[in-house]
Coordinates of C-alpha atoms in Angstrom, one line a residue:
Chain F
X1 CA 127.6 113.8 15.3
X2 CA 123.7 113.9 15.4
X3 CA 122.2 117.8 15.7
X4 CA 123.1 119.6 18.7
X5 CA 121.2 122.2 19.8
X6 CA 121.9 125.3 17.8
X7 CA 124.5 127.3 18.9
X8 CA 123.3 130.9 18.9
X9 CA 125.0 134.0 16.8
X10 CA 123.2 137.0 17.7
X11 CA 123.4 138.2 21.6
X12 CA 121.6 141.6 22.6
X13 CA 121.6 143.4 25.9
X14 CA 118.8 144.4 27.9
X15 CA 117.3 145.6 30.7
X16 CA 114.1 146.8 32.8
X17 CA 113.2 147.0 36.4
X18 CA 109.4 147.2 37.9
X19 CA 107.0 147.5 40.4
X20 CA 105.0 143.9 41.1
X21 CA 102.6 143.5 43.2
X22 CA 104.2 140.0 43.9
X23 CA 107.8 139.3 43.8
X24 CA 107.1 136.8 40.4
X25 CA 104.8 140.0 39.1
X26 CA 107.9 142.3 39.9
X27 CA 109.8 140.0 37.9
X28 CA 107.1 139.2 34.8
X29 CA 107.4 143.5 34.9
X30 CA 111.1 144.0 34.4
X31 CA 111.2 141.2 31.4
X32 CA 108.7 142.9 29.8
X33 CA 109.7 146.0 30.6
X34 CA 113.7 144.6 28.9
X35 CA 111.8 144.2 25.9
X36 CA 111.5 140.3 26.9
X37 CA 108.3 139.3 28.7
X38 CA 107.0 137.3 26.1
X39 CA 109.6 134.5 25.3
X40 CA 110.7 131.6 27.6
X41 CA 114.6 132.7 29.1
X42 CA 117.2 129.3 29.3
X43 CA 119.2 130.8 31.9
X44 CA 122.8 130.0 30.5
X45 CA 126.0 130.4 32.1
X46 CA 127.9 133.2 30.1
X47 CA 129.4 132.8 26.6
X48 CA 129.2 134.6 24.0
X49 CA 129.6 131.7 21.0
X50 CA 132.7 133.2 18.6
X51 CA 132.0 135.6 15.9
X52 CA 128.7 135.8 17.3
X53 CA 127.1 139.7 16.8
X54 CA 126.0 142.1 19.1
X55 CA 123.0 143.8 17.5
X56 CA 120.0 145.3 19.1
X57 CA 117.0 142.7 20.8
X58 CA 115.4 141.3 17.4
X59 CA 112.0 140.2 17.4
X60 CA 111.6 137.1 19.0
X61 CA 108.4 134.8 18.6
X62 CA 106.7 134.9 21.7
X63 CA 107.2 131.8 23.8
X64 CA 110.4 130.9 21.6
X65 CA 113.7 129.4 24.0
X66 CA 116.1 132.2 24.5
X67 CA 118.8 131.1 26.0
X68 CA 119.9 134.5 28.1
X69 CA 122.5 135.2 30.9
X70 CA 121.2 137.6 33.7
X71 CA 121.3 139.3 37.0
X72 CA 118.3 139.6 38.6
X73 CA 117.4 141.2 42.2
X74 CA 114.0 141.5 43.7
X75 CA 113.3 143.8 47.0
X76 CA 110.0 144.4 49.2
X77 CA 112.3 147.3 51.4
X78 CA 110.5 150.6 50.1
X79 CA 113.1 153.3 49.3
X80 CA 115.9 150.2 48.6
X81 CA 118.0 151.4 45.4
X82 CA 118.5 148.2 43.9
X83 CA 120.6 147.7 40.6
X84 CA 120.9 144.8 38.1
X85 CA 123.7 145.0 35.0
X86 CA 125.8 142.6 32.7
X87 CA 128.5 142.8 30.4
X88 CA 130.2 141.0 27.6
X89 CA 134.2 141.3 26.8
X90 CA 134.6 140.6 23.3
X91 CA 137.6 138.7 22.4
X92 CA 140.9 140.1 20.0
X93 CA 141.2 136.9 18.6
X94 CA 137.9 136.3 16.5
X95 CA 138.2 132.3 17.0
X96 CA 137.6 133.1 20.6
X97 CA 134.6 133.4 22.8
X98 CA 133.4 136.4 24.5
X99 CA 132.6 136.2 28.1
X100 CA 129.8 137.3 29.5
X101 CA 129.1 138.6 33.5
X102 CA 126.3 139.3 35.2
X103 CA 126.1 141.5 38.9
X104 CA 122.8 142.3 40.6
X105 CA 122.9 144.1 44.2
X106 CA 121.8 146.9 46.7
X107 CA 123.8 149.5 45.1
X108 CA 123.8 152.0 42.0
X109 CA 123.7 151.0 38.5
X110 CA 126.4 152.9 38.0
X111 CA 128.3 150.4 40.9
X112 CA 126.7 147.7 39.4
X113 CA 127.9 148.2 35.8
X114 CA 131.4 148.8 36.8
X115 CA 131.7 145.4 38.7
X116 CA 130.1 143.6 35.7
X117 CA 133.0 145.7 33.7
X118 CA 135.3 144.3 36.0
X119 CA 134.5 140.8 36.9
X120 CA 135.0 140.7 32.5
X121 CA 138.2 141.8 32.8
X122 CA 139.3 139.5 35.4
X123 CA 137.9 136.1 33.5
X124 CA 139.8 137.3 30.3
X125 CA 142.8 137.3 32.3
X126 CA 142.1 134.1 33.8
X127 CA 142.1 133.0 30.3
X128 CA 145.3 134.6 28.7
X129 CA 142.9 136.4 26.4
X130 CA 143.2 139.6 24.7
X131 CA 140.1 141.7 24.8
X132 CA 139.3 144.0 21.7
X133 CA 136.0 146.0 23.8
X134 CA 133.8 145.2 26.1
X135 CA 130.1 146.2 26.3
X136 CA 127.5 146.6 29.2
X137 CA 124.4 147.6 30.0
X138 CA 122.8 148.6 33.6
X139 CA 119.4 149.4 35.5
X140 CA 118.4 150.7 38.8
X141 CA 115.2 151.1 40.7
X142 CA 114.3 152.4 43.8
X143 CA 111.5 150.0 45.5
X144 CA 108.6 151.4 46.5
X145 CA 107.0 148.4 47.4
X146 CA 107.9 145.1 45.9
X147 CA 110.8 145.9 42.9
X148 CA 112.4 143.7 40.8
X149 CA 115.8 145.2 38.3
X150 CA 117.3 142.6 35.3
X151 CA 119.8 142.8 33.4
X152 CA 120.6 140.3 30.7
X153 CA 122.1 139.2 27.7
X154 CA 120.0 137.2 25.1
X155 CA 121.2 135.2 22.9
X156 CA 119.4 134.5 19.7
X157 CA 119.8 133.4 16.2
X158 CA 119.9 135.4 12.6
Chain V
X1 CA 105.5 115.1 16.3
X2 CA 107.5 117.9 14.7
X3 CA 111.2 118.4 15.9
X4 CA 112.1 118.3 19.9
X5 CA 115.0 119.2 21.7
X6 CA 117.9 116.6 20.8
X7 CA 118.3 113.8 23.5
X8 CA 122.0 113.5 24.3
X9 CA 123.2 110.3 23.9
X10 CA 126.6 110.7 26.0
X11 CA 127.7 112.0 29.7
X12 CA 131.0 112.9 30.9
X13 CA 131.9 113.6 34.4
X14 CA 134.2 116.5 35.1
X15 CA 134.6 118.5 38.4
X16 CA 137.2 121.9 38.8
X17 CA 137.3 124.5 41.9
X18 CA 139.2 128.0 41.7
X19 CA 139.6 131.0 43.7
X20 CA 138.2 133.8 41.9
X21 CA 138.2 137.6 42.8
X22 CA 134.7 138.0 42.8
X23 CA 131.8 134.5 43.6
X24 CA 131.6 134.8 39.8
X25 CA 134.8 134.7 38.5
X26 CA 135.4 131.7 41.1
X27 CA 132.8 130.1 39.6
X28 CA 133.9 130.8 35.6
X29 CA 137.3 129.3 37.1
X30 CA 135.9 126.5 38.6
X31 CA 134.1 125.4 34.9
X32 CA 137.7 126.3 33.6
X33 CA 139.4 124.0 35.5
X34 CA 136.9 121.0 35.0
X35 CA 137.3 121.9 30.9
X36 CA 133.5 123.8 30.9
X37 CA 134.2 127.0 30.6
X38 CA 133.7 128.2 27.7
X39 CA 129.9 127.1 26.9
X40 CA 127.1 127.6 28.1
X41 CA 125.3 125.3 30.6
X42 CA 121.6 124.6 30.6
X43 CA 120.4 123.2 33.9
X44 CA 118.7 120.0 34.2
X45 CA 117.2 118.4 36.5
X46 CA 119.0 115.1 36.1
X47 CA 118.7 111.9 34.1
X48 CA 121.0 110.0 31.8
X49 CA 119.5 109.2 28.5
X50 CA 118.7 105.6 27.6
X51 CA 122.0 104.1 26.3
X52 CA 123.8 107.0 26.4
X53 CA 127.8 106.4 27.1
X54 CA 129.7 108.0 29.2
X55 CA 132.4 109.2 28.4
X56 CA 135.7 111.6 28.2
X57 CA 134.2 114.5 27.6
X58 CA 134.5 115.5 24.2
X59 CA 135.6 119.1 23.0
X60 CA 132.6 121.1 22.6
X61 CA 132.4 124.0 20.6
X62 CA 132.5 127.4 22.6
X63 CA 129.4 128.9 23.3
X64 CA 127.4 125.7 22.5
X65 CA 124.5 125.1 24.6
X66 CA 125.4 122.1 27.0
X67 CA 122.4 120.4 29.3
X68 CA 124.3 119.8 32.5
X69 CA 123.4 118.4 36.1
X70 CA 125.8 120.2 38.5
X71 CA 126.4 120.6 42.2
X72 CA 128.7 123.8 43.0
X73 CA 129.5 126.0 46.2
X74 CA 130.9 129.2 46.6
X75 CA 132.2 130.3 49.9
X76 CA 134.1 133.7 51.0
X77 CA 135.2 132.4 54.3
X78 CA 139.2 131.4 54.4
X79 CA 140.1 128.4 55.7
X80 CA 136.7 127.0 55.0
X81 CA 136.7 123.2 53.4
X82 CA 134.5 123.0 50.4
X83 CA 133.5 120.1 47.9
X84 CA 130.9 119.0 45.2
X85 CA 130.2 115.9 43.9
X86 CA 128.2 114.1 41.4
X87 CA 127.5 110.9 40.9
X88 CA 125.3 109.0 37.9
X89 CA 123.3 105.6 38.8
X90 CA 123.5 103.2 35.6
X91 CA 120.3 100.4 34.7
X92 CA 121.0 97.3 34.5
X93 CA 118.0 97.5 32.4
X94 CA 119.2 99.5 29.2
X95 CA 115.7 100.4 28.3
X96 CA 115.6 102.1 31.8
X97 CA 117.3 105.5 32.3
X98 CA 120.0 106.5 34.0
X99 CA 119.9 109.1 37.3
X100 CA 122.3 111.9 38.4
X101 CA 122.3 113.0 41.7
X102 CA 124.4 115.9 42.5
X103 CA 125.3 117.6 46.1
X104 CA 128.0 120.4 47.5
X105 CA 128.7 121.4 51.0
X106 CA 131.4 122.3 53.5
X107 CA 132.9 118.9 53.7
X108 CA 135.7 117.1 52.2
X109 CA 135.0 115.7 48.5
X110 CA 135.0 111.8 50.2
X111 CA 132.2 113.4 52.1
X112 CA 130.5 114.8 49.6
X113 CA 130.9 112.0 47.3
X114 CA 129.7 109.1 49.1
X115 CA 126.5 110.8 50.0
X116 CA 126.4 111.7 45.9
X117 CA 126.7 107.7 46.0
X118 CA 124.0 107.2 48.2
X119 CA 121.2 109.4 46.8
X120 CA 121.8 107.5 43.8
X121 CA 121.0 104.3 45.1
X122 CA 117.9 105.7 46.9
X123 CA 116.9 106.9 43.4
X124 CA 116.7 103.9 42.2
X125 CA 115.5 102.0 45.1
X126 CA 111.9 104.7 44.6
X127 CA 112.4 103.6 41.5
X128 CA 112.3 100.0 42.3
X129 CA 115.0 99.6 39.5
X130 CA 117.9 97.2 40.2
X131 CA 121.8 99.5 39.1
X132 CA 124.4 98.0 37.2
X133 CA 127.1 100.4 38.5
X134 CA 127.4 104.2 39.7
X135 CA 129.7 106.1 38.8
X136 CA 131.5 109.6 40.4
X137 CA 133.1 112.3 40.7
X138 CA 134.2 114.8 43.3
X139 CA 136.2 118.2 44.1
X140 CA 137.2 120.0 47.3
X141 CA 138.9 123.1 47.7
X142 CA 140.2 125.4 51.2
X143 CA 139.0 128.5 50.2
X144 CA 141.9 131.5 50.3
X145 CA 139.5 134.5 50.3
X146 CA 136.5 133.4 47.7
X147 CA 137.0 129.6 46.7
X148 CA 134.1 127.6 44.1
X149 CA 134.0 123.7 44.4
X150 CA 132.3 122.2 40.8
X151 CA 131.0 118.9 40.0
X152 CA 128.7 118.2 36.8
X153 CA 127.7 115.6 34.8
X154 CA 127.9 117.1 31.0
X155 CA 125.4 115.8 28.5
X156 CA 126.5 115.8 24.9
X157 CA 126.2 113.8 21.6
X158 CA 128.0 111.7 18.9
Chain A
X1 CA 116.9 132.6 10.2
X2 CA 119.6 129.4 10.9
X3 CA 117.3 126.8 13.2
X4 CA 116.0 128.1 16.0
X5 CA 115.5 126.1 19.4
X6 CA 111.9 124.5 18.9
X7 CA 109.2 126.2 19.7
X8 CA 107.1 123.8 22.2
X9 CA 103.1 123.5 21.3
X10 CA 101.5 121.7 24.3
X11 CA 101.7 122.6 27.9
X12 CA 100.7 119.9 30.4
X13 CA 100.1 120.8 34.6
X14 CA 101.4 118.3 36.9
X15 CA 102.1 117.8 40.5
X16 CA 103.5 115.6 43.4
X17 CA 105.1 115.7 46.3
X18 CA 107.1 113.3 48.4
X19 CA 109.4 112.8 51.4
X20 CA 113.3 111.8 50.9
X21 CA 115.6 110.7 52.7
X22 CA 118.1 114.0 51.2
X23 CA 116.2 116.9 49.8
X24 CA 117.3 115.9 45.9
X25 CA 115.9 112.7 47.1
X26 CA 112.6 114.3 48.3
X27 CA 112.6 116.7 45.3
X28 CA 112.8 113.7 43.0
X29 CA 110.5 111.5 44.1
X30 CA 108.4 115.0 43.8
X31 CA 108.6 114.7 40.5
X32 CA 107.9 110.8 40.0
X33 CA 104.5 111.6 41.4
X34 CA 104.1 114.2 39.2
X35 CA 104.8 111.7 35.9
X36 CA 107.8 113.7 35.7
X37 CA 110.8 112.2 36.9
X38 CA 112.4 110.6 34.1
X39 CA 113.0 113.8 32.2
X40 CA 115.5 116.4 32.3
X41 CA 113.5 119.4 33.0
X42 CA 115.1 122.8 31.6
X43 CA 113.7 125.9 34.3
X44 CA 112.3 128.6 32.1
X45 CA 110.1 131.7 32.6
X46 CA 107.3 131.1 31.8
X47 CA 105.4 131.8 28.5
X48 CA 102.8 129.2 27.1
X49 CA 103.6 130.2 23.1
X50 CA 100.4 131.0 21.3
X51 CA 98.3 128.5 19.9
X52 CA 100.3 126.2 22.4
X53 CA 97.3 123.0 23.3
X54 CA 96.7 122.2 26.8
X55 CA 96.8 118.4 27.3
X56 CA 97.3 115.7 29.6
X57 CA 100.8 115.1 30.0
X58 CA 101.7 112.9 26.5
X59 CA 105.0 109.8 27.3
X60 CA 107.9 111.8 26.9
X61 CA 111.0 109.7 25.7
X62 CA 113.1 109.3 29.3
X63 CA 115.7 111.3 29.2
X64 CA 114.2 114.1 27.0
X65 CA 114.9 118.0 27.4
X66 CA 111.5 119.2 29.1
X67 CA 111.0 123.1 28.9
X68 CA 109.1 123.3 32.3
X69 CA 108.0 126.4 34.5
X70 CA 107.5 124.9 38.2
X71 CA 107.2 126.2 41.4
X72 CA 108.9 124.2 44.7
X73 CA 109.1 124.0 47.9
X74 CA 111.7 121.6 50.0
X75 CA 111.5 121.3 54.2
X76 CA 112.8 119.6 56.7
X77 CA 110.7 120.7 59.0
X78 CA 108.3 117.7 60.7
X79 CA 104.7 118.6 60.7
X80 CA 105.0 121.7 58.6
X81 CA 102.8 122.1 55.5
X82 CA 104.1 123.2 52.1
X83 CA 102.0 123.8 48.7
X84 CA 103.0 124.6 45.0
X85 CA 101.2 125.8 43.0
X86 CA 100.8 126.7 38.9
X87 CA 98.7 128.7 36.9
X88 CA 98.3 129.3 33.2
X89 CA 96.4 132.5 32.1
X90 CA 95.4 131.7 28.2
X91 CA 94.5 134.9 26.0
X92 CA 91.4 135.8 24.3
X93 CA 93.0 136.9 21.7
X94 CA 94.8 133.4 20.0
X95 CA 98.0 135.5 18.6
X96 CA 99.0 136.1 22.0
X97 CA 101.1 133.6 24.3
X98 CA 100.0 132.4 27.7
X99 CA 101.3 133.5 31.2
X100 CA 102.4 130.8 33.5
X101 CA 103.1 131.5 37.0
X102 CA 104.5 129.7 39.8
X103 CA 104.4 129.6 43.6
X104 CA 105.4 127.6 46.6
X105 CA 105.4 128.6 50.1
X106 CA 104.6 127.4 53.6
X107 CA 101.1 127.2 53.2
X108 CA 97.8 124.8 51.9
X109 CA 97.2 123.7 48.3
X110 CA 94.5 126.4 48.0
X111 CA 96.0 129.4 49.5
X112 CA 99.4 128.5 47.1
X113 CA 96.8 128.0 44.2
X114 CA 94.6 131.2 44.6
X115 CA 97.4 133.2 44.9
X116 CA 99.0 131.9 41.4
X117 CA 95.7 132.5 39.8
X118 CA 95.4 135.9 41.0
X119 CA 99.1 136.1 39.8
X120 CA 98.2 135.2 36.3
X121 CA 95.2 137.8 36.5
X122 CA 98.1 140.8 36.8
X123 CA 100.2 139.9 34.5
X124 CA 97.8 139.9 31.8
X125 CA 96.4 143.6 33.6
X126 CA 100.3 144.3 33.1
X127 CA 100.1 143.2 29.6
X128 CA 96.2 145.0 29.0
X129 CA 95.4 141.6 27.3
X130 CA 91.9 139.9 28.2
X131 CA 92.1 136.6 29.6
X132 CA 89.8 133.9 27.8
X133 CA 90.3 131.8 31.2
X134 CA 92.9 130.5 33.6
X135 CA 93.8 127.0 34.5
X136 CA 95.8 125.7 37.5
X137 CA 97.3 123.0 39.8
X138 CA 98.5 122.7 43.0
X139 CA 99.7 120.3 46.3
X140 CA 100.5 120.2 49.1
X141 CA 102.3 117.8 52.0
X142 CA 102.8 117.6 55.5
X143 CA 106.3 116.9 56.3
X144 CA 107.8 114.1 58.0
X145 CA 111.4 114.5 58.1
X146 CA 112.3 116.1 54.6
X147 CA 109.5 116.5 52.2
X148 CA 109.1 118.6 48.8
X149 CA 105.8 119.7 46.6
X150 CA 106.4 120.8 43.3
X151 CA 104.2 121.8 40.5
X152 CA 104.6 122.3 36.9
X153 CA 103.7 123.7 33.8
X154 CA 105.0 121.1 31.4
X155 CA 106.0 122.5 27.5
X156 CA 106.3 119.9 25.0
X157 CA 105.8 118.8 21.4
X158 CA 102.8 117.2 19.1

């Protein structure tokens, strides 16, 4: 096999929400605001590679390729509550992946994070896998003009 | 020029579709049943490497990071017919390329799969490229109460 | 640190638009015009990393994994005009990354590109970094029966 590209070991949760003046501005605030704004996200669909750690956002060289998983929502309704959050259920069996869901909507973060909770529940059971824990993270905003709340997991490398 | 993202140098075709509980878990079933769902897809926007074979596709580490072109639908109305199909356009010059074209919609997989067929030729016909052969591959599913219908074209290497 | 995805240092803009006779067809041939349609482009948000050299667009190897923020815009409306347009805000200061920003709407080529400048001009207020100057891009195309304009900020390797 010639190189693939690297699979990643670290993944950290974030998230942010923001006021833009544009919907893209709104968006460019919340990454920044998740501690992200300066890197290029890979949007990935949502593994967590085995035996990989869950450790806090690590410094990432600005403009590097982070592959992340994330729900997103943007709103121009003033007074919207809008919510964004994501979880990760960590696998028993340490040969296993972990799974990782993402839920963004017009509700709570609180509603939000328990769905994201959830929906991890429900694909380890699709999978006849055990889960040891599983981790999430949430934001809300309330839009006052054009608002943007994110939720992700980033995956990285240590 | 220092290192680049690795060009994959083989492409399988795989297509799944699932009911799920939520749009996402029918989706994270629908990459289960086509043998995907345990890594992580990268989006592309869709071309076949040079001489790159296609293949079976090969077991891919979980949580790798795998560049796929991929047509999917997700529809909470029962009863309702879904499919997705892909379909890859092969040179007969193997200097030239190779183009995926991928679609989904509420039709039948035949449906879906001879128009995946079709905007491959017209590819190659802007092109101005003559095809040796295209290849396919196509899902549908009747939706029970949230239904996902999944057809990629997974780049990998050897 | 294992081997990190890596880091691109050029950024190219390019843009085309086309009709098709499908709007994957129409969106491809978008990016033939653009010198782009031989590539896999990977979406990502949309950081030029620091130091990163704006060039013409260099060969890329067909096939190749293309790290590209682009804005686009697909209608198959007759006689309706669409733009997109791309901006890149480059930093006095040199340790600091780009901002790239992306639009596309139902509008003309200058209209979609004066609005991405101005977006590039807030996110570096958001950032409280001083801009050294901002390039851009943009198109735009009447459609005839389905038509796309897209417009990218190109990442790649020297």
């Amino acid at each position: 096999m010639i190189n693939i590209l690297p699979i990643p070991n670290t993944v950290s949760l974030v998230a942010g929400s923001s006021e833009g003046e544009t919907p893209l501005n709104a968006f460019d605030g919340a990454l920044l605001k998740a501690g992200i704004g300066n890197v290029n996200l890979l949007k990935i669909s949502s593994i967590m590679p085995p035996k990989a750690e869950l450790v806090p956002l690590p410094k990432l060289p600005m403009g590097a390729l982070v592959p992340t998983a994330y729900g997103c929502i943007i709103s121009d309704n003033p007074g919207e509550l809008i919510a964004a959050a994501v979880s990760i259920a960590i696998p028993k069996d340490e040969e296993l992946c972990g799974l990782i869901m993402e839920y963004s909507g017009k509700c709570s973060k609180r509603e939000a994070e328990e769905r994201v909770r959830e929906m991890a529940k429900i694909g380890f059971e699709m999978r006849g896998w055990e889960i040891k824990k599983i981790e999430s993270i949430s934001v809300e905003h309330e839009v006052e003009k054009i608002g943007c709340a994110f939720a992700a997991a980033a995956l990285w490398y240590k």
